[in-house]
Short mmCIF file of C-alpha atoms in Angstrom, two decimals:
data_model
loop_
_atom_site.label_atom_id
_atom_site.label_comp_id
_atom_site.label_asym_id
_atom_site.label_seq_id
_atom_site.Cartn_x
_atom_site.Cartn_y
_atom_site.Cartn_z
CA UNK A 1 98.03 97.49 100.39
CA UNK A 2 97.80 100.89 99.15
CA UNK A 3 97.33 102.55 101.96
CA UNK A 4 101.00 101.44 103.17
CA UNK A 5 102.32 102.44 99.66
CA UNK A 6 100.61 105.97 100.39
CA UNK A 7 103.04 105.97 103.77
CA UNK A 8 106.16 105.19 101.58
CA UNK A 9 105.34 108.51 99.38
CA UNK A 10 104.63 110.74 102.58
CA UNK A 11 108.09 109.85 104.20
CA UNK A 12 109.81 110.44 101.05
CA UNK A 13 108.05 113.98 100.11
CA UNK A 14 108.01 114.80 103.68
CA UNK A 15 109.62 118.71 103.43
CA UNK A 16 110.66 121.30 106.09
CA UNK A 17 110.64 124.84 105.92
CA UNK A 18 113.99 126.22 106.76
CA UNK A 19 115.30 129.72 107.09
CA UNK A 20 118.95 129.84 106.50
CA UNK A 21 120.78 133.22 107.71
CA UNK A 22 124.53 133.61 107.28
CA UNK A 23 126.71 134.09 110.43
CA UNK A 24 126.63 137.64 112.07
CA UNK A 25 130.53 137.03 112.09
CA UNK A 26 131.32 136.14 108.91
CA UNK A 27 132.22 139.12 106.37
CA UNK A 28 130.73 140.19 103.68
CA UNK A 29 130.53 142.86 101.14
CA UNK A 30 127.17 143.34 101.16
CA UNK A 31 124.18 142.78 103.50
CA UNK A 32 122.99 139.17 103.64
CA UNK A 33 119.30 138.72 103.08
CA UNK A 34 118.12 135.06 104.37
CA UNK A 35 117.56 132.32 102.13
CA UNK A 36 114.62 130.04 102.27
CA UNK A 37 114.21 126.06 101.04
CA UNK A 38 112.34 123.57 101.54
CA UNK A 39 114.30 120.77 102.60
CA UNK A 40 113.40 117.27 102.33
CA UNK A 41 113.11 115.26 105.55
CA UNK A 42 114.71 111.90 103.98
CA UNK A 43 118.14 113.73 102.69
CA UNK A 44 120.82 115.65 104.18
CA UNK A 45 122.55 119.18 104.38
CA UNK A 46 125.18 119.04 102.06
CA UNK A 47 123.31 117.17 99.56
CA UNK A 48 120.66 119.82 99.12
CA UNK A 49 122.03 123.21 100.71
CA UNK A 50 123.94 124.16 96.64
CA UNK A 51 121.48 127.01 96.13
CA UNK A 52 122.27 128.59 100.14
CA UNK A 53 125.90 127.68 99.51
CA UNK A 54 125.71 129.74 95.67
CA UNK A 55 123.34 132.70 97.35
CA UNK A 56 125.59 133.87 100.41
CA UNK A 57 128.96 133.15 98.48
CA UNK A 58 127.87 136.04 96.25
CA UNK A 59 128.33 138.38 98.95
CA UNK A 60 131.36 137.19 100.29
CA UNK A 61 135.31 137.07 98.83
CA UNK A 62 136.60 134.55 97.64
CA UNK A 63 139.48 133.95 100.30
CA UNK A 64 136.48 134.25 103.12
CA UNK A 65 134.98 130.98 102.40
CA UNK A 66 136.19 127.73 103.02
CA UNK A 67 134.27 124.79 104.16
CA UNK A 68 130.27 125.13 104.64
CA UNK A 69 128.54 124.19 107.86
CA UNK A 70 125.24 124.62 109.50
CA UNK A 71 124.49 125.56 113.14
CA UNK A 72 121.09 125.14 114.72
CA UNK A 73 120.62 127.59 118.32
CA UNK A 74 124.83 127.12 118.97
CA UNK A 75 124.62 123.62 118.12
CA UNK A 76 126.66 122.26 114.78
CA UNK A 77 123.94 120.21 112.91
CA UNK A 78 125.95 116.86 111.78
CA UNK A 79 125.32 116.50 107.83
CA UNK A 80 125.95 112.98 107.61
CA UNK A 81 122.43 112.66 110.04
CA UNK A 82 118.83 112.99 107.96
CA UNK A 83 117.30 116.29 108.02
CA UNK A 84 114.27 115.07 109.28
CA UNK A 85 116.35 113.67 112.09
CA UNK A 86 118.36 116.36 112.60
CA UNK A 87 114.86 118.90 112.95
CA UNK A 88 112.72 116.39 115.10
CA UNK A 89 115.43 116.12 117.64
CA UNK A 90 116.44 119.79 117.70
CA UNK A 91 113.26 121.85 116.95
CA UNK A 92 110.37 119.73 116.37
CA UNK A 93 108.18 121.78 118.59
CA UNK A 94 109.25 125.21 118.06
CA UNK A 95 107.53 127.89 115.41
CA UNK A 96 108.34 126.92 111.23
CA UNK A 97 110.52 127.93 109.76
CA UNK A 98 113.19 126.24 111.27
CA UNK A 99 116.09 128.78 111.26
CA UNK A 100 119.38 127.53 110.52
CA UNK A 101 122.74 129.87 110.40
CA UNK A 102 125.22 129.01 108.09
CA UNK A 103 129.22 129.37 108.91
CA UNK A 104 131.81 129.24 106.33
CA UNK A 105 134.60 129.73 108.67
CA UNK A 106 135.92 127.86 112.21
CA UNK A 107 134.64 124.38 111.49
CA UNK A 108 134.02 122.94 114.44
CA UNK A 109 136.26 119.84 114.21
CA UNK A 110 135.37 117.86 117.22
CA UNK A 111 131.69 118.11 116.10
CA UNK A 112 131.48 117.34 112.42
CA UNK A 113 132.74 115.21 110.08
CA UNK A 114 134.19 117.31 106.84
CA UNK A 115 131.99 116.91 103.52
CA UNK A 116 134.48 117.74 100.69
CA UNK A 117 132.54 116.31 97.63
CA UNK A 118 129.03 114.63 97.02
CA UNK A 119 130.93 111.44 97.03
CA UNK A 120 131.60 111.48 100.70
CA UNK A 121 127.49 111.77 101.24
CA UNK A 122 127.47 109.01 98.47
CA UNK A 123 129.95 106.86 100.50
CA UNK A 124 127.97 107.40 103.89
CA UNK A 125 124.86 106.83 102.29
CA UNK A 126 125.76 103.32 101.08
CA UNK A 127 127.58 102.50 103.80
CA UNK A 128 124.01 103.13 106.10
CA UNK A 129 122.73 101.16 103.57
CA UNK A 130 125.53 98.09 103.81
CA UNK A 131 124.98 98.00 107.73
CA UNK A 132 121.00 98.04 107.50
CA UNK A 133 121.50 94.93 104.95
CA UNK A 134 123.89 93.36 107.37
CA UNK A 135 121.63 93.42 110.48
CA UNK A 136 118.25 92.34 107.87
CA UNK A 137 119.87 89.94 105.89
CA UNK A 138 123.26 89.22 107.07
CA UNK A 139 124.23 91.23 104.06
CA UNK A 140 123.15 88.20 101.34
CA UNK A 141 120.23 90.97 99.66
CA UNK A 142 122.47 93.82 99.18
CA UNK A 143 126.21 91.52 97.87
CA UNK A 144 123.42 89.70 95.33
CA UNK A 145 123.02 93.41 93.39
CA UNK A 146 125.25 94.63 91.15
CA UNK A 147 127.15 98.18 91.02
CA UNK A 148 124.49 99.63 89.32
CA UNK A 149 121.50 99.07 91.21
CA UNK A 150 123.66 100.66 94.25
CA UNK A 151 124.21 102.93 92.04
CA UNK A 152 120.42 103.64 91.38
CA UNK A 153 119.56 103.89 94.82
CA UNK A 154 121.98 106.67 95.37
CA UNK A 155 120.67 108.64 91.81
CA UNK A 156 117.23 108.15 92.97
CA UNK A 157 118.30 109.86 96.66
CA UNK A 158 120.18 112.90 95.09
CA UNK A 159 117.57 112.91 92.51
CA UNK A 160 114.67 113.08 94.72
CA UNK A 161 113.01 110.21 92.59
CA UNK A 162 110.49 108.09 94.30
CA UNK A 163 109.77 105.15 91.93
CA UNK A 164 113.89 104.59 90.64
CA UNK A 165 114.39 104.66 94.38
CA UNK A 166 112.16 102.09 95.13
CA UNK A 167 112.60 99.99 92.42
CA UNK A 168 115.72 98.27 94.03
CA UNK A 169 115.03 99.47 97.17
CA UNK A 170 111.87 96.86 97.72
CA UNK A 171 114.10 94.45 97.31
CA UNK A 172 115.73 95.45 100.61
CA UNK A 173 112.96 95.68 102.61
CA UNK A 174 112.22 91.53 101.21
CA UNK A 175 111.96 88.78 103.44
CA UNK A 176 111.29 84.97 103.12
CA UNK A 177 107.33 84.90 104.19
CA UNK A 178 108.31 81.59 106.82
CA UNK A 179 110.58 84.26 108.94
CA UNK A 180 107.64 87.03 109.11
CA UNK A 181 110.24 89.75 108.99
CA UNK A 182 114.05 91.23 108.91
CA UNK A 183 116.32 89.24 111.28
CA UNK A 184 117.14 92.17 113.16
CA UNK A 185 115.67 95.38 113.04
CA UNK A 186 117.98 98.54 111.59
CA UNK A 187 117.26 101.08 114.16
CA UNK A 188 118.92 104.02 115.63
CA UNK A 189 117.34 106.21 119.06
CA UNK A 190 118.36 109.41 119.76
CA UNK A 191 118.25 111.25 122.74
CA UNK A 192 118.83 115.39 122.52
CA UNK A 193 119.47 115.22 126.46
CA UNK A 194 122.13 112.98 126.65
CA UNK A 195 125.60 112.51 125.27
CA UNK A 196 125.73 109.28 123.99
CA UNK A 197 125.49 109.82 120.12
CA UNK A 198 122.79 107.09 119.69
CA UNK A 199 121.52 103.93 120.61
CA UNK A 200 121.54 100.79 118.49
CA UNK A 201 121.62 97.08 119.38
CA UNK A 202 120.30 94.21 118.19
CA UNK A 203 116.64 93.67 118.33
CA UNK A 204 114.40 90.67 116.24
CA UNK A 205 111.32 91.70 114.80
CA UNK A 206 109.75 88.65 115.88
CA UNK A 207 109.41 86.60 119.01
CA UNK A 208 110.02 83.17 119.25
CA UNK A 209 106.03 81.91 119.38
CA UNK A 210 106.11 84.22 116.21
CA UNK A 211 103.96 87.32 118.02
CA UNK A 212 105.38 90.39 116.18
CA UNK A 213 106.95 92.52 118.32
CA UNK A 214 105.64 96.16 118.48
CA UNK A 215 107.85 99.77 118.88
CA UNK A 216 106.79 100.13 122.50
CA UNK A 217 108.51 96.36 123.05
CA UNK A 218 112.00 97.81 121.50
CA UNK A 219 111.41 100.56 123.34
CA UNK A 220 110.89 98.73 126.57
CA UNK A 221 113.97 96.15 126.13
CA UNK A 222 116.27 99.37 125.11
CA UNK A 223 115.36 102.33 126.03
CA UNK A 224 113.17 102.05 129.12
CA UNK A 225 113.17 105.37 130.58
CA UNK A 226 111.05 106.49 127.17
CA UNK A 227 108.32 104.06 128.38
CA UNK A 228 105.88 105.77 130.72
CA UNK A 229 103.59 103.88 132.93
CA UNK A 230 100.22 103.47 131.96
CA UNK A 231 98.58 105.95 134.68
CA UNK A 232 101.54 108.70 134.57
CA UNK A 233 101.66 112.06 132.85
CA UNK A 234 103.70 111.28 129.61
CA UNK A 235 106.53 113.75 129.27
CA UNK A 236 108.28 112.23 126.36
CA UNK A 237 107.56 111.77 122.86
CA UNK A 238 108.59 109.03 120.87
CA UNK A 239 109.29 110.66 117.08
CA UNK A 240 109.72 109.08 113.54
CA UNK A 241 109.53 111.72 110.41
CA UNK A 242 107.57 114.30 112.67
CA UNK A 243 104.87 111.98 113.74
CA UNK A 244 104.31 109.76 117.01
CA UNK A 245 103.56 106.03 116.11
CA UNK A 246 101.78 104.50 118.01
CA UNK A 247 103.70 102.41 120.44
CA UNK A 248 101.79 99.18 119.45
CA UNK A 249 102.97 99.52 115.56
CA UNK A 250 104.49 96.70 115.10
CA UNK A 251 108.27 97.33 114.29
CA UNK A 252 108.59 95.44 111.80
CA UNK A 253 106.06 97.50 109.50
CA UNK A 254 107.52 99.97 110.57
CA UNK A 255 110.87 98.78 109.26
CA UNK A 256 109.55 98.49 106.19
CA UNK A 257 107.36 101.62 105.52
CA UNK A 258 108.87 104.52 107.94
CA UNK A 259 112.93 103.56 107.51
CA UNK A 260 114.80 106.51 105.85
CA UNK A 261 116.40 105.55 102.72
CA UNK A 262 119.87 104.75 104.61
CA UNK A 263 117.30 101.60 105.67
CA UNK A 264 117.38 103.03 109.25
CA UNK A 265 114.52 104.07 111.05
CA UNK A 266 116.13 107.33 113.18
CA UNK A 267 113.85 107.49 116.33
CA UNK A 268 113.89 110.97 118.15
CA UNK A 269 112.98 110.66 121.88
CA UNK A 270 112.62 114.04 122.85
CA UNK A 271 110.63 116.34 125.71
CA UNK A 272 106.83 116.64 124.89
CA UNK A 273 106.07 120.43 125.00
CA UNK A 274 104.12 121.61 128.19
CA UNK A 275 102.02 124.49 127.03
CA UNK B 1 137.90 92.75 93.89
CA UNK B 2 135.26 89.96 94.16
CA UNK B 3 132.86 90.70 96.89
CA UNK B 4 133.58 87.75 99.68
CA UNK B 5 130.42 85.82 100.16
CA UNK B 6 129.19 86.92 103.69
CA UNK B 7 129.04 83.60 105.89
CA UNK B 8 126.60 82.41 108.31
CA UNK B 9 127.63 83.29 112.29
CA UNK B 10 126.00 83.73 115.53
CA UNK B 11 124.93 86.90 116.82
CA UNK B 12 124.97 87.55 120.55
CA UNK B 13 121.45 88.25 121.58
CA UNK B 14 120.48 91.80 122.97
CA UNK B 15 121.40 92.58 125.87
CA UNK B 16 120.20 95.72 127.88
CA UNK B 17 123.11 98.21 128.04
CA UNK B 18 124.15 99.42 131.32
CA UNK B 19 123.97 103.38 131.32
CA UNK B 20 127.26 105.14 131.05
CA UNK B 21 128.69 106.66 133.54
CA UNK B 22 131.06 109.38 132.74
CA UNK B 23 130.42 111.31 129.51
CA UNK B 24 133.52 111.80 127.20
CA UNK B 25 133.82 115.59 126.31
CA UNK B 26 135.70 114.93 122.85
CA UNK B 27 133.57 112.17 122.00
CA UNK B 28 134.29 111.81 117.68
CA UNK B 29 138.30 112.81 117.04
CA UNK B 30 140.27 112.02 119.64
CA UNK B 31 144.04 112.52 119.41
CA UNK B 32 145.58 109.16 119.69
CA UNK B 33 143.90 107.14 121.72
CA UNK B 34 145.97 104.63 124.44
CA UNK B 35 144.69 100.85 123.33
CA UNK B 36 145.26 98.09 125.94
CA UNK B 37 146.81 95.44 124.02
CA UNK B 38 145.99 92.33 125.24
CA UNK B 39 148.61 90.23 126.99
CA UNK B 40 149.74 87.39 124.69
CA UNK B 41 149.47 83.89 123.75
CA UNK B 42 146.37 84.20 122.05
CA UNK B 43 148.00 85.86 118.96
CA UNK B 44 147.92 84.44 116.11
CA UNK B 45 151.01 82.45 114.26
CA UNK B 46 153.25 82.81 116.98
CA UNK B 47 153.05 86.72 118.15
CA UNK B 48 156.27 88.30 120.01
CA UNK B 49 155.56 90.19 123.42
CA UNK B 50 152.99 92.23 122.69
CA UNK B 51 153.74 96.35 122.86
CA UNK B 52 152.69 98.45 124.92
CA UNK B 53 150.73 101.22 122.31
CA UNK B 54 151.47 103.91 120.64
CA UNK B 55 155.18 104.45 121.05
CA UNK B 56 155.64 107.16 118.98
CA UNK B 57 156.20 111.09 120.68
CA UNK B 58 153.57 112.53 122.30
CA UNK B 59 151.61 109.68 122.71
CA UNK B 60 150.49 108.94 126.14
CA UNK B 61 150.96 104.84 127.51
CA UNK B 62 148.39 102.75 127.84
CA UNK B 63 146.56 101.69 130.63
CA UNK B 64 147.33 98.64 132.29
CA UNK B 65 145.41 95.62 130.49
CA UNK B 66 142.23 95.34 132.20
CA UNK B 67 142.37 91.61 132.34
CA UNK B 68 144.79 88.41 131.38
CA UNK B 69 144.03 85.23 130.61
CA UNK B 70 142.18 83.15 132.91
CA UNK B 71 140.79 86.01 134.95
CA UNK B 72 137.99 87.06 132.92
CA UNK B 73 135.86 90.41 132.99
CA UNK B 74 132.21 89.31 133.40
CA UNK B 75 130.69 89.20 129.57
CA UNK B 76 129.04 91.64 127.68
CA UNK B 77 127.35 94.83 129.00
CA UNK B 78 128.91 95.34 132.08
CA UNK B 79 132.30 95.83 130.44
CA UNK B 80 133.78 99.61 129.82
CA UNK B 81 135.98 97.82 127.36
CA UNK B 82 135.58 95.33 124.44
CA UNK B 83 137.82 93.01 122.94
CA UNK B 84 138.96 93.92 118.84
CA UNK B 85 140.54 92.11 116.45
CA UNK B 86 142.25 93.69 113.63
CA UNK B 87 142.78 92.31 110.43
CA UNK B 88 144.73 93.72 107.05
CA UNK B 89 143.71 93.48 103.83
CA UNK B 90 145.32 93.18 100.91
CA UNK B 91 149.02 94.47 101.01
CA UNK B 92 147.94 96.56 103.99
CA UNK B 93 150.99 96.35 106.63
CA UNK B 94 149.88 93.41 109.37
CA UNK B 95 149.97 94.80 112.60
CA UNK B 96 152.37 92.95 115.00
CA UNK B 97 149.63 92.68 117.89
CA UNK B 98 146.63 92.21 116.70
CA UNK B 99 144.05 91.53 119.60
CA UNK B 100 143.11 95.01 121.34
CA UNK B 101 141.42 95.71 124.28
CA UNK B 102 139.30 99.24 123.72
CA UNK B 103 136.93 101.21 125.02
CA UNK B 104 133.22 101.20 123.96
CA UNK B 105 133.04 105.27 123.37
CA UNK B 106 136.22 104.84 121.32
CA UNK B 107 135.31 106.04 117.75
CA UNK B 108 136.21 104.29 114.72
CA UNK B 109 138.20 107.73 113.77
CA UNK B 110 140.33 106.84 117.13
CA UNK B 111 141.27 103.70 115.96
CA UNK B 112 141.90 104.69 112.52
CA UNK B 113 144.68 107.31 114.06
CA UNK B 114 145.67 104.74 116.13
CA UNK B 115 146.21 101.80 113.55
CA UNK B 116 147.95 104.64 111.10
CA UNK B 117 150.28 106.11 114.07
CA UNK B 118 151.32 102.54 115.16
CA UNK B 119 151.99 101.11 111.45
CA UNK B 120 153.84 104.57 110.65
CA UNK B 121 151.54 105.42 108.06
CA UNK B 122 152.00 109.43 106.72
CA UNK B 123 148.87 111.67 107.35
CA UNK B 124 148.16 111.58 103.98
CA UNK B 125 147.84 108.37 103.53
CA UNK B 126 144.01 106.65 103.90
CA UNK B 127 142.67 103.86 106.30
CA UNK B 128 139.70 102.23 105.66
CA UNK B 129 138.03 100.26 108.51
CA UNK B 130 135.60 97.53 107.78
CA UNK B 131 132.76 95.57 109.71
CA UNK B 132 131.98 92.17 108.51
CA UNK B 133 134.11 92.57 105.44
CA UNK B 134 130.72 94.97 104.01
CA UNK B 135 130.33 98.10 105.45
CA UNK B 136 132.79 100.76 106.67
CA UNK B 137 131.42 102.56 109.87
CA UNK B 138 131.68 105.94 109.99
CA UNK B 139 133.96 107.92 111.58
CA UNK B 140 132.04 108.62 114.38
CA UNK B 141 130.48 105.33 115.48
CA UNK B 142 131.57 104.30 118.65
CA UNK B 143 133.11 100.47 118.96
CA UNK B 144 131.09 99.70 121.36
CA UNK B 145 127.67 99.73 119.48
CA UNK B 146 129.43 97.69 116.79
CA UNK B 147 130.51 95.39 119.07
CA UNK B 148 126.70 94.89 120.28
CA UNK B 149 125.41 94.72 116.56
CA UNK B 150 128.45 92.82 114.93
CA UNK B 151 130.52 91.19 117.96
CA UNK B 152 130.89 87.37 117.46
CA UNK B 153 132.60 85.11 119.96
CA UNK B 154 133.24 87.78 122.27
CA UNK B 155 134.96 90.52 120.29
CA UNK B 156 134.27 92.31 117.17
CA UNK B 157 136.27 91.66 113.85
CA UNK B 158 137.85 94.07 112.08
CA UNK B 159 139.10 94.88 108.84
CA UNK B 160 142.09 97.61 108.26
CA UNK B 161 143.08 98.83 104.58
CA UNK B 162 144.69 101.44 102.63
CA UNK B 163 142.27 101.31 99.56
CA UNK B 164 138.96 101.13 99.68
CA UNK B 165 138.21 97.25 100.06
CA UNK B 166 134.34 96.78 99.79
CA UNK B 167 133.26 100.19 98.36
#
């Protein structure tokens, strides 16, 4: 199986090019040059944003800066969703480097939640990782650990460290070999053109005559407007880390291989370009 | 605190979700959301009348209760509203009606303001709100997709505390 271990390595070192320019508005003592990062697809903002944070704070007072926040085109990008996420839904198909402005002033309340200390990502993280358990294995894989191999999983995260990650987090993505998979699927779709935040239900892996059930059959029993018919122009794409699956991956592999390391897997349904 | 064992219980299967009509503008922090308690003899040990919500200033009253015992909405997907259950932890003030009726798009940060408001908790005091006594939601989720994902016998279970029960 090593070409599937190759697939857990390319979601985790997955990296975006970003841009990040400080607010036009905000003040500052000195012009503002842009600062550039590569940001890993499988983490978020706050958890990896220090350096922008430290490089535009030098050119602003003290008593201008409160908390940070990102902003992608007018939109307020939500740290507590996966980069990768957050850039296949908003600008997947638009010229790198993705440019992102950063605010330190006006949070936008209604929009994001507030990110006062690592240990709020740390506390969000595990909690993503609590619910995935819950829906795989009604919680019994992820009670059975102890503190410190929670604890490992969020080191290995803020760390960017593949194998401690992975070490504990195989035993997540375990099953007993007479099910043939997770008892439900952890999944979350996303839709840029409508409001609903997201859409997650429950959703088995496996039918009952034990056929495994593929991403274009979750797609079809939840999200049917993202299925086209066979002989019509497809204007959708169905996205996971910045690739399109194909629809007859079974979902349960993909549970296992293309989940972020919240144990989701974050599914962007978003326009396919028309040039 | 030892970790409760997780027992077995029945998930509702999947159901197809019918698409929502109106969009809420404020969808995550709402400012104190009206609850529809649900009209009583179904409490536990005894309840008094239930109230009607939020009584405190500025709060607006509920909406009438959308249904009363014996004339039941049609189940699952087709309902705006779903049926919660709240439950304290610990030393955690008990909540004198427990059984709520609430929208789907209401956000766990609306019921957290809500719980605090109507147990006269100070703003700076903490609520924690947990599914399945293992996971605390975040702020933003909606009820309604935890009531698809976690929901058991018709309404969806859940935990209130002021320290952090399960981590």
């Amino acid at each position: 199986m090593t070409d599937d271990k190759d697939v857990l390595r390319d979601v985790w070192f997955g990296r975006i090019p970003t841009c990040f320019t400080l607010y036009q508005d905000e003040i500052t003592e000195r012009e503002a040059d842009p600062y550039y990062l590569l940001l890993p697809r499988i983490s978020y903002l706050t958890l990896v944003t220090d350096k922008v944070k430290k490089h535009f704070q030098k050119v602003m007072r003290q008593e201008d800066v409160s908390e940070i926040w990102f902003e992608y085109e007018g939109s307020p990008l939500k740290w507590h969703y996966p980069i990768g996420l957050l850039f296949d839904l908003h600008a997947s198909n638009t010229a790198l480097p993705w440019n992102i402005t950063v605010h330190f002033k006006n949070f936008p309340e209604k929009d994001l939640l507030h990110c006062h200390s690592k240990d709020v990502i740390e506390a969000h993280f595990m909690a993503c990782i609590k619910e995935a358990d819950a829906l795989k294995h009604k919680s019994q894989v992820i009670n059975e650990m102890q503190k410190k191999d929670h604890k490992q999983l969020w080191m290995g995260l803020q760390n960017d460290k593949f194998e401690q990650f992975w070490a504990i987090n195989r035993k997540l993505m375990e099953y007993i070999p007479e099910d043939s998979g997770f008892r439900y699927i952890p999944f979350r779709i996303y839709q840029a053109t409508t409001e609903r935040p997201f859409i997650q239900k429950l959703f088995r892996p496996v039918a009952p005559g034990g056929q495994l059930h593929t991403l274009g059959d979750l797609l079809k029993e939840v999200c049917p407007t993202a299925i086209t018919p066979e002989d019509c122009e497809k204007t959708i794409q169905v996205m996971i880390h910045g690739i399109e699956p194909m629809l007859e991956t079974p979902i349960q592999w993909l549970s296992e291989h293309m989940s972020y390391p919240d144990n989701f897997l974050h599914i962007s349904i978003i326009p396919r370009p028309t040039d | 605190m030892a970790r409760p064992v997780y027992g077995g219980r029945h998930f509702r299967p999947s159901c197809p979700r019918s698409s929502m009509a109106e969009v809420q503008e404020q969808r995550q922090l709402l400012p104190s959301p009206p609850l529809s308690p649900q009209d009583g003899g179904q409490g536990e040990g005894g309840e008094d009348a239930p109230e009607t919500g939020s009584s405190e200033g500025g709060a607006e009253p509920p909406p009438p209760t959308a249904g009363s015992p014996g004339t039941e909405e049609p189940a699952g997907d087709a309902k705006k509203k779903i049926d919660v259950l709240l439950k304290a932890v610990g030393d955690t003030p008990i909540m004198k009606t427990k059984k709520w009726t609430v929208e789907r798009t209401r956000t766990i940060q609306g019921l957290i303001d809500f719980i605090k408001k109507f147990l006269k908790l100070t703003a700076s005091e903490q609520l924690f709100i947990y599914v399945n006594q293992s996971f605390a939601p975040s702020p933003d989720q909606e009820v309604g997709t935890l009531y698809e994902c976690f929901g058991s016998d018709g309404k969806l279970v859940l935990h209130y505390c002021k320290s952090q029960a399960w981590g």
